[in-house]
Coordinates of C-alpha atoms and ligand atoms in Angstrom, one line a residue:
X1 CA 82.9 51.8 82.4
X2 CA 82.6 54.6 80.6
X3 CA 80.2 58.0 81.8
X4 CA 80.9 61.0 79.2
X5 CA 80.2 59.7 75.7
X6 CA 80.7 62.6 73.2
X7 CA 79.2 62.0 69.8
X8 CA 80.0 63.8 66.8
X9 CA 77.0 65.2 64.4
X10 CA 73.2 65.3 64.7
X11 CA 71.7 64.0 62.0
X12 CA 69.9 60.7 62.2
X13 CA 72.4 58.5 63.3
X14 CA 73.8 61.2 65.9
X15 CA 70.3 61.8 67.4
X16 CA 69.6 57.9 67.5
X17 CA 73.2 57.1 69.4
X18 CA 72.2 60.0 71.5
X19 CA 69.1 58.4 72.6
X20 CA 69.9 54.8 72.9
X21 CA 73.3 56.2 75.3
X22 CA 70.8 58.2 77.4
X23 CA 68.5 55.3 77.7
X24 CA 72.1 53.2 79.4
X25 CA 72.3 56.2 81.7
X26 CA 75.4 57.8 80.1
X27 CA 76.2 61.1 80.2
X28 CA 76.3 62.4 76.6
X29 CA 77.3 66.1 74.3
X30 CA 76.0 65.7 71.3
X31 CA 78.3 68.3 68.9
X32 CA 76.9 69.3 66.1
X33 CA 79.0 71.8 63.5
X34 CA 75.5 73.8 62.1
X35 CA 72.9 75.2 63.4
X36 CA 70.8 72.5 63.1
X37 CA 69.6 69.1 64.0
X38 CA 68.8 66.6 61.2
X39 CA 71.9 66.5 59.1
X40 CA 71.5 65.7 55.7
X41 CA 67.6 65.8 56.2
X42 CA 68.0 69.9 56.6
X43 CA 67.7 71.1 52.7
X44 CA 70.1 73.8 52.4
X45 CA 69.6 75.8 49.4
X46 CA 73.1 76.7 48.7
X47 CA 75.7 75.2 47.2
X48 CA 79.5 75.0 47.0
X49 CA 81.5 77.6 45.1
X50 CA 82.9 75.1 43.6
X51 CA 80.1 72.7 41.4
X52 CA 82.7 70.2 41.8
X53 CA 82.8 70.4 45.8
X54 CA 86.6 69.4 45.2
X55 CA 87.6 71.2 49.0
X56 CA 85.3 69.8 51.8
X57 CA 87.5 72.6 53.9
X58 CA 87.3 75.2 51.8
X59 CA 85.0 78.3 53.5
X60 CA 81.4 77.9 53.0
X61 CA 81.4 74.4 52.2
X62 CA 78.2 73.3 52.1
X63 CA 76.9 69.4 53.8
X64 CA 73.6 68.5 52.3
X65 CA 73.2 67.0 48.9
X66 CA 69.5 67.4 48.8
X67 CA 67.8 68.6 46.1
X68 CA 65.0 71.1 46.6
X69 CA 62.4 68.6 45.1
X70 CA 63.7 65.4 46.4
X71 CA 61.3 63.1 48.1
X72 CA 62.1 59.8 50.6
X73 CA 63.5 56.6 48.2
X74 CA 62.1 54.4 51.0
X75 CA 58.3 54.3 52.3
X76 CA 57.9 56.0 55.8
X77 CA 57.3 52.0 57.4
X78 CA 60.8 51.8 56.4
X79 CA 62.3 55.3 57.8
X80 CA 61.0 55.8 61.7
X81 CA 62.3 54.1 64.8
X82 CA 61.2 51.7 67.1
X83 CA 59.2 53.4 69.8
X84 CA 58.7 56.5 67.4
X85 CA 57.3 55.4 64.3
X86 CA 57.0 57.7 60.8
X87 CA 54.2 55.8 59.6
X88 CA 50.6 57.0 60.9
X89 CA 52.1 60.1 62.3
X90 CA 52.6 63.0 60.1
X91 CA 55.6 65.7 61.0
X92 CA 55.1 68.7 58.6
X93 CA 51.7 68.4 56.4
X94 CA 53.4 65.8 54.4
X95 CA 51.6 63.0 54.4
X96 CA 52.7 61.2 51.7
X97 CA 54.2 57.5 51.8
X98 CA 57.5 59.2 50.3
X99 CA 57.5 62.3 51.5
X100 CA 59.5 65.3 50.7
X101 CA 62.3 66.2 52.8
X102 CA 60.8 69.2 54.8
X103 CA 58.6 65.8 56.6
X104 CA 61.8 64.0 57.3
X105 CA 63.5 66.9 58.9
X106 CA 59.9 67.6 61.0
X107 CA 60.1 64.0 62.1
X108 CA 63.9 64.3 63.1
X109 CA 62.9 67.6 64.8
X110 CA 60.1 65.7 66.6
X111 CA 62.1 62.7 67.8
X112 CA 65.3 65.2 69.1
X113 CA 62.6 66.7 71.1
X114 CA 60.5 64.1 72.4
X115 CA 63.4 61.5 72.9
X116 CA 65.2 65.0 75.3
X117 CA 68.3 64.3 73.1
X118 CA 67.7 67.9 71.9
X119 CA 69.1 69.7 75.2
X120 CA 72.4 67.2 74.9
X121 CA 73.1 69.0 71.6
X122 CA 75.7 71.7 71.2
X123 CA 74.8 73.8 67.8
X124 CA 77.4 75.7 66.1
X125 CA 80.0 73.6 67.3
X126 CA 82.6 71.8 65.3
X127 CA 84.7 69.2 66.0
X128 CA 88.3 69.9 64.9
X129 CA 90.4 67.0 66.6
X130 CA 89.5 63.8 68.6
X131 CA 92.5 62.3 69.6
X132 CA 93.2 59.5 72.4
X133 CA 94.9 60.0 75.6
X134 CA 96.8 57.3 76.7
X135 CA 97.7 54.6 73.3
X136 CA 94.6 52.8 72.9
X137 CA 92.4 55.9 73.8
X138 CA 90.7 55.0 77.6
X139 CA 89.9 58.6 77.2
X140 CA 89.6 61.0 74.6
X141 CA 90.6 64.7 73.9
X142 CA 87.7 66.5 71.4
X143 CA 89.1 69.6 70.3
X144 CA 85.9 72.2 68.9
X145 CA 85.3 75.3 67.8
X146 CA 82.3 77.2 69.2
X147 CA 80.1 80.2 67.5
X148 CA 82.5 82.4 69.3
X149 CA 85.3 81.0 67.0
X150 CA 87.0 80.4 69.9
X151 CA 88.5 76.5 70.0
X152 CA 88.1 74.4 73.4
X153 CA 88.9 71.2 74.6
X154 CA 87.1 68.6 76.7
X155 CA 87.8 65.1 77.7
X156 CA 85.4 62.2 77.4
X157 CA 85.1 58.4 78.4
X158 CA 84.1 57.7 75.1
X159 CA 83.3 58.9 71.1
X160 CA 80.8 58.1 68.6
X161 CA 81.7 59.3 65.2
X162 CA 78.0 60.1 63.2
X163 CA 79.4 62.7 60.6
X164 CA 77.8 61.4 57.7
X165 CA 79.3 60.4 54.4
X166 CA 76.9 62.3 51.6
X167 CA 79.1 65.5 51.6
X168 CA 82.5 65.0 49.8
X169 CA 82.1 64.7 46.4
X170 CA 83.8 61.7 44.3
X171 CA 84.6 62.8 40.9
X172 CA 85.1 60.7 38.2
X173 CA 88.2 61.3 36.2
X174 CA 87.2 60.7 32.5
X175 CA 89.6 60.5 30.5
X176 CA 90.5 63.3 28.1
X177 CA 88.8 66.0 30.4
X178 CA 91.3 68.3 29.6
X179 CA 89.7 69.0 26.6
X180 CA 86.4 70.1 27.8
X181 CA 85.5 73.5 27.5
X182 CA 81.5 72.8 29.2
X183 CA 80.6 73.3 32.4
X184 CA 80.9 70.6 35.1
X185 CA 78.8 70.1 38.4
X186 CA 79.1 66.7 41.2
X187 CA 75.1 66.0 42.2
X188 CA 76.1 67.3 45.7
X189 CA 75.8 70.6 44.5
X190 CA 72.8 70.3 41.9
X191 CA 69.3 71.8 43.7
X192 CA 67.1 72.9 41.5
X193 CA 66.7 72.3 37.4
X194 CA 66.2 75.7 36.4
X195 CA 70.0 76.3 35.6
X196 CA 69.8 73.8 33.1
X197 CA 67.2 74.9 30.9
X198 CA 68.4 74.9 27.0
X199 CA 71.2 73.2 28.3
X200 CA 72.5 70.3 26.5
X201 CA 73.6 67.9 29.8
X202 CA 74.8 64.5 30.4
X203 CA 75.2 62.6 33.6
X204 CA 78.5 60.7 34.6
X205 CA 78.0 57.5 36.4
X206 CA 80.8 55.5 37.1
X207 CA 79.2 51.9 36.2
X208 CA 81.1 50.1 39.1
X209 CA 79.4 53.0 41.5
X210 CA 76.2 52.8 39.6
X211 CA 74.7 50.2 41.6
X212 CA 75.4 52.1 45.0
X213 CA 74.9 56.0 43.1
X214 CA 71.4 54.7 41.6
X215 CA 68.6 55.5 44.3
X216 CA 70.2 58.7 44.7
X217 CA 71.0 59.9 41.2
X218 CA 68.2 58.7 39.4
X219 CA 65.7 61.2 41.5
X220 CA 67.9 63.8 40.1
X221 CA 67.0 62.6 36.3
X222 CA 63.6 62.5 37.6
X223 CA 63.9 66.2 39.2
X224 CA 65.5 67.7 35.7
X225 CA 62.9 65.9 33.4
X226 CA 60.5 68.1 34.8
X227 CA 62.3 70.7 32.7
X228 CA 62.5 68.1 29.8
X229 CA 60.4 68.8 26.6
X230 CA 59.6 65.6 26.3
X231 CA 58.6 64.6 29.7
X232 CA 56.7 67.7 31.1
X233 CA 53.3 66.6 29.4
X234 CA 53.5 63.5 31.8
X235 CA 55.3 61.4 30.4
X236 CA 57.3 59.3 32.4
X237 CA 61.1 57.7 32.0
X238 CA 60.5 54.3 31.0
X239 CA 63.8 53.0 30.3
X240 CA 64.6 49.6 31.8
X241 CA 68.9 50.1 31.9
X242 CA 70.6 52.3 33.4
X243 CA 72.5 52.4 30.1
X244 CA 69.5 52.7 27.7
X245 CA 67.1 55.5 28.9
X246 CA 64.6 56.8 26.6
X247 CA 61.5 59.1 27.6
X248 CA 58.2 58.6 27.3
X249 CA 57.5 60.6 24.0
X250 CA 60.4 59.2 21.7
X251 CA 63.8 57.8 21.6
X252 CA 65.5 61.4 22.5
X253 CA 67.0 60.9 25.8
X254 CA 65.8 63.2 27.9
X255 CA 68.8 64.2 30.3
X256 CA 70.5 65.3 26.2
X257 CA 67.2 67.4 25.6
X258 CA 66.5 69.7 28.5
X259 CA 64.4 72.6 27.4
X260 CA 64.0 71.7 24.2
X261 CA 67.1 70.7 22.7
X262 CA 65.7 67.5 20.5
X263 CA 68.8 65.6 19.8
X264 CA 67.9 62.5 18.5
X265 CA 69.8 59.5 19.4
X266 CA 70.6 56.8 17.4
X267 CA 72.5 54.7 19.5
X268 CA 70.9 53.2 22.7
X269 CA 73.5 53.9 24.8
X270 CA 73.8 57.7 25.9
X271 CA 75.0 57.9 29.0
X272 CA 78.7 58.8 29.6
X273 CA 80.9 56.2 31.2
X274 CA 84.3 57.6 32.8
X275 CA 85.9 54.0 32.2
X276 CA 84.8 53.8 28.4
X277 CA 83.6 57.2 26.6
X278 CA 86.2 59.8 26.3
X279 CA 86.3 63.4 25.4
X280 CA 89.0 64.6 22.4
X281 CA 90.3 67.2 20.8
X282 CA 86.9 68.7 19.4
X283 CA 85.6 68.9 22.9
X284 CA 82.8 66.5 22.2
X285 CA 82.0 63.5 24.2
X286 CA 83.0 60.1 22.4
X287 CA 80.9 57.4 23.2
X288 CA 82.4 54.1 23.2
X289 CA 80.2 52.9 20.4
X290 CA 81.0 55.3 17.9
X291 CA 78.7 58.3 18.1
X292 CA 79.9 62.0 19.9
X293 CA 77.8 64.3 20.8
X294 CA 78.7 68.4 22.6
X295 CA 77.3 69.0 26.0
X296 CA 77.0 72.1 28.0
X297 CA 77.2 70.7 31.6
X298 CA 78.2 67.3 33.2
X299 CA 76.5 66.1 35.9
X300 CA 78.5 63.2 37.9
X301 CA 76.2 61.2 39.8
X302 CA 79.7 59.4 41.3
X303 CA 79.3 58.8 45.0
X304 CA 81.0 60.2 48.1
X305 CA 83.9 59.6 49.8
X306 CA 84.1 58.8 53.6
X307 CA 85.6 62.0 55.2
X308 CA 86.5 62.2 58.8
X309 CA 88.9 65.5 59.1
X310 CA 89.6 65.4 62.5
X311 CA 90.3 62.1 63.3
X312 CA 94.2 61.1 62.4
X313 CA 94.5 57.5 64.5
X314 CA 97.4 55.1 64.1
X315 CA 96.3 52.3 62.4
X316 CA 92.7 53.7 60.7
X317 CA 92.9 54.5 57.3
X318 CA 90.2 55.6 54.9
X319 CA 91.6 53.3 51.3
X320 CA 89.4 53.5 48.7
X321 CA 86.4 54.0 50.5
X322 CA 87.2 51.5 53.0
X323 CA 87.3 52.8 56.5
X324 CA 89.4 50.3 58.4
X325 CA 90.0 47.5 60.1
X326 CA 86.3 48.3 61.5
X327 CA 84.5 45.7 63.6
X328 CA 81.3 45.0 61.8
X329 CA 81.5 48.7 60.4
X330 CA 81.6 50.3 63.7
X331 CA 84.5 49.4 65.9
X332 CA 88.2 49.9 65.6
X333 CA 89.1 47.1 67.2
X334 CA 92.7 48.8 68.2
X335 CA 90.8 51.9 70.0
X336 CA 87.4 49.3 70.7
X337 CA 84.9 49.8 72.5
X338 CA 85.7 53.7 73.3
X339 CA 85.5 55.0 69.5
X340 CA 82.6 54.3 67.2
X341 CA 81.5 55.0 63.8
X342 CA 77.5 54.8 63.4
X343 CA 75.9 54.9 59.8
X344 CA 78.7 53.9 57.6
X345 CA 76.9 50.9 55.9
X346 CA 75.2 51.7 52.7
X347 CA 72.4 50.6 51.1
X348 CA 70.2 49.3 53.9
X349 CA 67.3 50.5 55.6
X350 CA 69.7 53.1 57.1
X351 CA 67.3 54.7 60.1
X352 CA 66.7 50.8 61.2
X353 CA 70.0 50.4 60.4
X354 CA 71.5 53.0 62.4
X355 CA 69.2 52.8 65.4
X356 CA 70.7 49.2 65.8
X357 CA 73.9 50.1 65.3
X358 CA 73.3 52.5 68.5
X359 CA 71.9 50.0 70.9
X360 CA 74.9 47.9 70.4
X361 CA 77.1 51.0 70.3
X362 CA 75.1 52.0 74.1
X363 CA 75.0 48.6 75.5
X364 CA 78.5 48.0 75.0
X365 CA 79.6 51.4 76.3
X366 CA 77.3 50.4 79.2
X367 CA 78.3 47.5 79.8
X368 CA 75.6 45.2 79.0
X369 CA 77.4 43.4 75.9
X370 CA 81.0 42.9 75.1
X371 CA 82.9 42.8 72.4
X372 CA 85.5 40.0 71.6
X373 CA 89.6 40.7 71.8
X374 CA 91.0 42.6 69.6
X375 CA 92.7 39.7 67.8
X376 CA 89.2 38.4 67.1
X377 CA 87.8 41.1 66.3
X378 CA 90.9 42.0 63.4
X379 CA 90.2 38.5 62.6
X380 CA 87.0 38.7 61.8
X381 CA 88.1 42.3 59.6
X382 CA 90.3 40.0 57.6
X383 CA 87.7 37.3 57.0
X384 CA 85.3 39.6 56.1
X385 CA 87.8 41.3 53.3
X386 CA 88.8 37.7 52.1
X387 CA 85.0 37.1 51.7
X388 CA 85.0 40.3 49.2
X389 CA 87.6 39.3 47.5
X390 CA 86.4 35.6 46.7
X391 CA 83.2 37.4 45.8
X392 CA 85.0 40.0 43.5
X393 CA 83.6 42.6 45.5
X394 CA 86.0 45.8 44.8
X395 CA 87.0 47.5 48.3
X396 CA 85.1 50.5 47.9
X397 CA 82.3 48.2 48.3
X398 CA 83.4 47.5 52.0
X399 CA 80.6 49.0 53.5
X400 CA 77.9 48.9 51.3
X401 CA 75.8 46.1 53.1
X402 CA 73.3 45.0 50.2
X403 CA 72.3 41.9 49.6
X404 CA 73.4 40.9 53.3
X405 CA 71.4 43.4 54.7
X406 CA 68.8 40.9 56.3
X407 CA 71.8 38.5 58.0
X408 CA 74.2 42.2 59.0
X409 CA 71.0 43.9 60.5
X410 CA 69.7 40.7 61.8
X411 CA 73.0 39.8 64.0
X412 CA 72.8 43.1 65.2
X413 CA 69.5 43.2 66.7
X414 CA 70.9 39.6 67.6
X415 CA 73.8 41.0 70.2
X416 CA 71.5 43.3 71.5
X417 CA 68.1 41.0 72.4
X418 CA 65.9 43.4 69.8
X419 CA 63.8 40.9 67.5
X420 CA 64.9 40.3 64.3
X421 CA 64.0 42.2 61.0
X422 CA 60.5 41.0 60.2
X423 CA 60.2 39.4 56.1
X424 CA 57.8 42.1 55.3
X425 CA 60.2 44.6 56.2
X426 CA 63.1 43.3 53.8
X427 CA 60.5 42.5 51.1
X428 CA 58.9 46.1 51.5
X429 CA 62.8 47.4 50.6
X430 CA 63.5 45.4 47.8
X431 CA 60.5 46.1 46.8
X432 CA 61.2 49.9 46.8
X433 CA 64.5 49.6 45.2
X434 CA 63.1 47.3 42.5
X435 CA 60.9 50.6 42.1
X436 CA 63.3 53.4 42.2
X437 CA 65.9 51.3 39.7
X438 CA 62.7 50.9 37.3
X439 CA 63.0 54.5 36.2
X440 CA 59.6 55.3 36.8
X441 CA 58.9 58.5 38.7
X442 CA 55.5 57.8 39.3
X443 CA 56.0 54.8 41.6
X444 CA 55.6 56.4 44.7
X445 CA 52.6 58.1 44.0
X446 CA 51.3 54.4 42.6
X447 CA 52.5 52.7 46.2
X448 CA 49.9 55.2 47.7
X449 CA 47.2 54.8 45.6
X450 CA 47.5 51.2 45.8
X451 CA 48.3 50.5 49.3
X452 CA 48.7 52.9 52.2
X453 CA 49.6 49.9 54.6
X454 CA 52.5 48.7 53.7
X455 CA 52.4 45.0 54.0
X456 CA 49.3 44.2 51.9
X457 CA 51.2 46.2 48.9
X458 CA 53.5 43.4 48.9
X459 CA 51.1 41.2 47.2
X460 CA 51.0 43.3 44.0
X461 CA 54.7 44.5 43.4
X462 CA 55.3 47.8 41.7
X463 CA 58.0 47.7 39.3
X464 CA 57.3 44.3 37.7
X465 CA 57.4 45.1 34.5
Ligands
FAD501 P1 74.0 63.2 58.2 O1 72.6 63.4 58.1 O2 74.9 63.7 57.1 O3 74.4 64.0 59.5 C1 75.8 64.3 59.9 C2 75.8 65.5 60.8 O4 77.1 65.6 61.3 C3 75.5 66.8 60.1 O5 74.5 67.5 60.8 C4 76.8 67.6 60.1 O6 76.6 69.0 60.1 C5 77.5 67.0 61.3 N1 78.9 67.1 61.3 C6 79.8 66.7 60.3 N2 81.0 67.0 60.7 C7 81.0 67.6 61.9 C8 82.0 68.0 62.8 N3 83.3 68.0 62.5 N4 81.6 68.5 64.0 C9 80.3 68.6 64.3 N5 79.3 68.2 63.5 C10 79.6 67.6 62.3 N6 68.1 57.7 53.6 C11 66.8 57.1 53.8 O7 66.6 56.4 54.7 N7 65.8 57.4 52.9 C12 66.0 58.2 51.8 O8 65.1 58.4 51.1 C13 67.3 58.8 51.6 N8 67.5 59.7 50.6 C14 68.7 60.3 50.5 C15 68.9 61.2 49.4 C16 70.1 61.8 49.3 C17 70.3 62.8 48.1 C18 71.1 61.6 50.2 C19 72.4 62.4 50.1 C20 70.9 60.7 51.2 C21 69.7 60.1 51.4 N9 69.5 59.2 52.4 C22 68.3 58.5 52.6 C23 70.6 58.8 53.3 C24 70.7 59.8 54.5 O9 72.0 60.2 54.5 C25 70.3 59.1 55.8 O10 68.9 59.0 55.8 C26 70.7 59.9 57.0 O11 70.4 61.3 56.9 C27 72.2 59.8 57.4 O12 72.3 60.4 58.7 P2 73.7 60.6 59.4 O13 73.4 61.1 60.7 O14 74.6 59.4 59.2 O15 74.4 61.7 58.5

């Protein structure tokens, strides 16, 4: 059985691994490359010298993608863990049902320190290598770099890979972007709206990414149309599409007016599509249905790749943004049980998500549950990619867990005797996506207003019109 459990990254999923391996008595280092707890959650102002974020290695590279105004997508009943709750608690004067991300990173802070996963964690150290010892890695070498910039090596029984997968930008190739002379900028490295004042922008979504890019591009629309002549007397985005947006004071679309610029659209479609407008000769944008219009900046709101730099395993590709063969997302069933991955799903309640992960990460490391052989378990990898493929599900989609969300998290509080997900929990998320997708910023402000509790809200749905 395994003692020394290394896990790589503190940011939610780290910290929650780190408590749930404690909890099974294993001994755990928790490495974490800043010099900070919270991952993601830990706003960092700067950005990449590169807008495009093209070099995850290059110096300086920046993590986060937050922006400075960003607030939660999900309501705090859906973003605490079990035994440490962020609803009816609050972390950093943020009291808000959607709070801004200085209350996330308080409540992070909080849990790393009340849960005594803080001690386990190493700052300012960097994994550079994990690498098995012996072929199907009954131990593991982790190579990291310290402060000191001196490299070192230990061994452990066991790794857990929580390195997060919001840093390393996917841009969409549109076609003809040799002839653009504009500016260009991934939303990893947008923060603030100011540098696009009296600029002429348009956002690149990649409409087979849209569905997964939404939640998190469509705050920063809502961020720049602070900015937006049209929307700063209070008007709100009302458009119903993510393909037809108009603002609340005309049919301009705001993200082609910032600060003022009043170009008036006359077709209903204006936002770029990498697969079907193009840019030509004359340096303006084409759109597919006839009309072009000049830009300053595009924005691509494209997704992320999966990035795991110091891993190179036999047999574990990253293909398209499928990481695989993984076991339910989290075991390599060749290297099973003694490497994980925890918080690769997408779009799912990704705290409860990732807390259950853990437990069934820790109980199998422990001991307590087992996994199936590793011919069952690559099995069950092909079914699941033959069930994609019936369903026309492309494999970048591998991991994003929506609409199964309710039967994935449900089996995995199932292996690991938690109860399952209760229906107001589900109903509370669709509930919030159906809100975020609506376009309307003032949602989460409305959720308050109408119901603090939660549950009860549920019985007059936001985002029904
Ligand atoms: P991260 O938070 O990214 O943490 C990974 C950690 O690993 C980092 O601290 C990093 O420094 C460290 N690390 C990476 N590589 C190494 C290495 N080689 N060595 C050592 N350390 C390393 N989720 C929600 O639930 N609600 C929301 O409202 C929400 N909004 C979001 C908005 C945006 C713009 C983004 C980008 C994400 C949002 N998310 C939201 C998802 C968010 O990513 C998760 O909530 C959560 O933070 C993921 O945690 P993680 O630990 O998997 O990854």
């Amino acid at each position: 059985m395994p003692r020394t459990v290394a896990v790589v990254g503190a940011g939610a999923a780290g910290l929650v691994v780190a408590r749930e391996l404690l909890r099974e008595g294993l001994d755990v280092a928790v490495f974490e490359k800043s010099a900070r707890t919270g991952g993601t959650w830990a706003y960092d102002p700067r950005a990449d010298a590169d807008p495009l974020g093209r070099d995850p290695a290059a110096p300086g590279a920046v993590h986060g993608s937050l922006y400075a105004s960003l607030r939660t997508n999900l309501p705090r009943e859906l973003m605490g863990f079990s035994d440490f709750p962020m609803a009816g608690r609050v972390f950093a004067g943020d009291p808000r049902a959607f709070p801004g991300h200085r209350e996330v990173l308080a409540f992070l802070d909080a849990f790393a320190e009340e849960s005594g996963v803080l001690e386990r964690v190493r700052l300012r150290s960097e994994v550079l290598r994990v690498a098995p010892l012996g072929g199907q890695g009954e131990r593991w070498a982790v190579a990291w770099r310290g402060e000191d910039g001196e490299v070192a090596e230990d061994v452990f029984d066991a790794v857990v890979v929580c390195n997060g997968h919001w840093t390393v930008p996917q841009v969409a190739k549109i076609r003809g972007i040799d002839n653009w002379k504009g500016k260009q900028m991934h939303s990893h490295n947008y923060r603030v709206p100011d540098p696009f004042r009296d600029q002429v922008l348009l956002l690149c979504l990649l409409e087979s990414i849209l569905a997964v890019m939404k939640i998190s591009s469509i705050p920063v629309c809502h961020a720049l149309s602070a900015e937006c002549c049209c929307c700063r007397n209070g008007s709100q985005w009302n458009g119903h599409s993510s393909r037809d947006l108009t603002c609340g004071k005309g049919s301009a679309h705001c993200v082609e007016v910032l600060g003022g610029q009043a170009w008036k659209s006359r077709a209903p479609q204006r936002y770029l599509d990498a697969q079907r407008d193009c840019i030509q000769d004359d340096g303006k944008i084409h759109f597919s249905e006839g009309s072009a219009v000049a830009a300053d900046i595009i924005l691509y709101c494209t997704g992320y790749y999966y990035h795991f730099p110091f891993l190179d395993l036999d047999g574990l590709t990253v293909d398209d943004n499928r990481v695989g063969p993984l076991y339910k997302h989290i075991f390599p069933p060749k290297y099973a049980p003694n490497l994980s991955f925890v918080g690769l799903p997408m779009k799912t309640i990704v705290f409860q998500s990732v807390e259950l992960e853990s437990k069934w990460v820790a109980a199998v490391l422990s001991g307590r549950a087992t996994l199936p052989s590793e011919e069952d378990m690559m099995a069950a990898v092909r079914d699941h990619y033959l069930q994609m493929e019936e369903e026309g599900r492309p494999k970048r989609h591998t991991h994003v867990i929506m609409p199964k969300w309710e039967e994935h998290m449900n089996w995995l509080a199932d292996q690991v005797g938690e109860p399952r997900l209760e229906a107001w929990r589900l109903e509370m998320l669709e509930k919030a996506i159906r809100c975020a997708w609506s376009l309307d910023a003032g949602y989460r402000d409305r959720w308050e207003q109408e119901d603090n509790s939660g549950k009860s809200a549920l019985k007059h749905p936001l985002g029904s019109k």
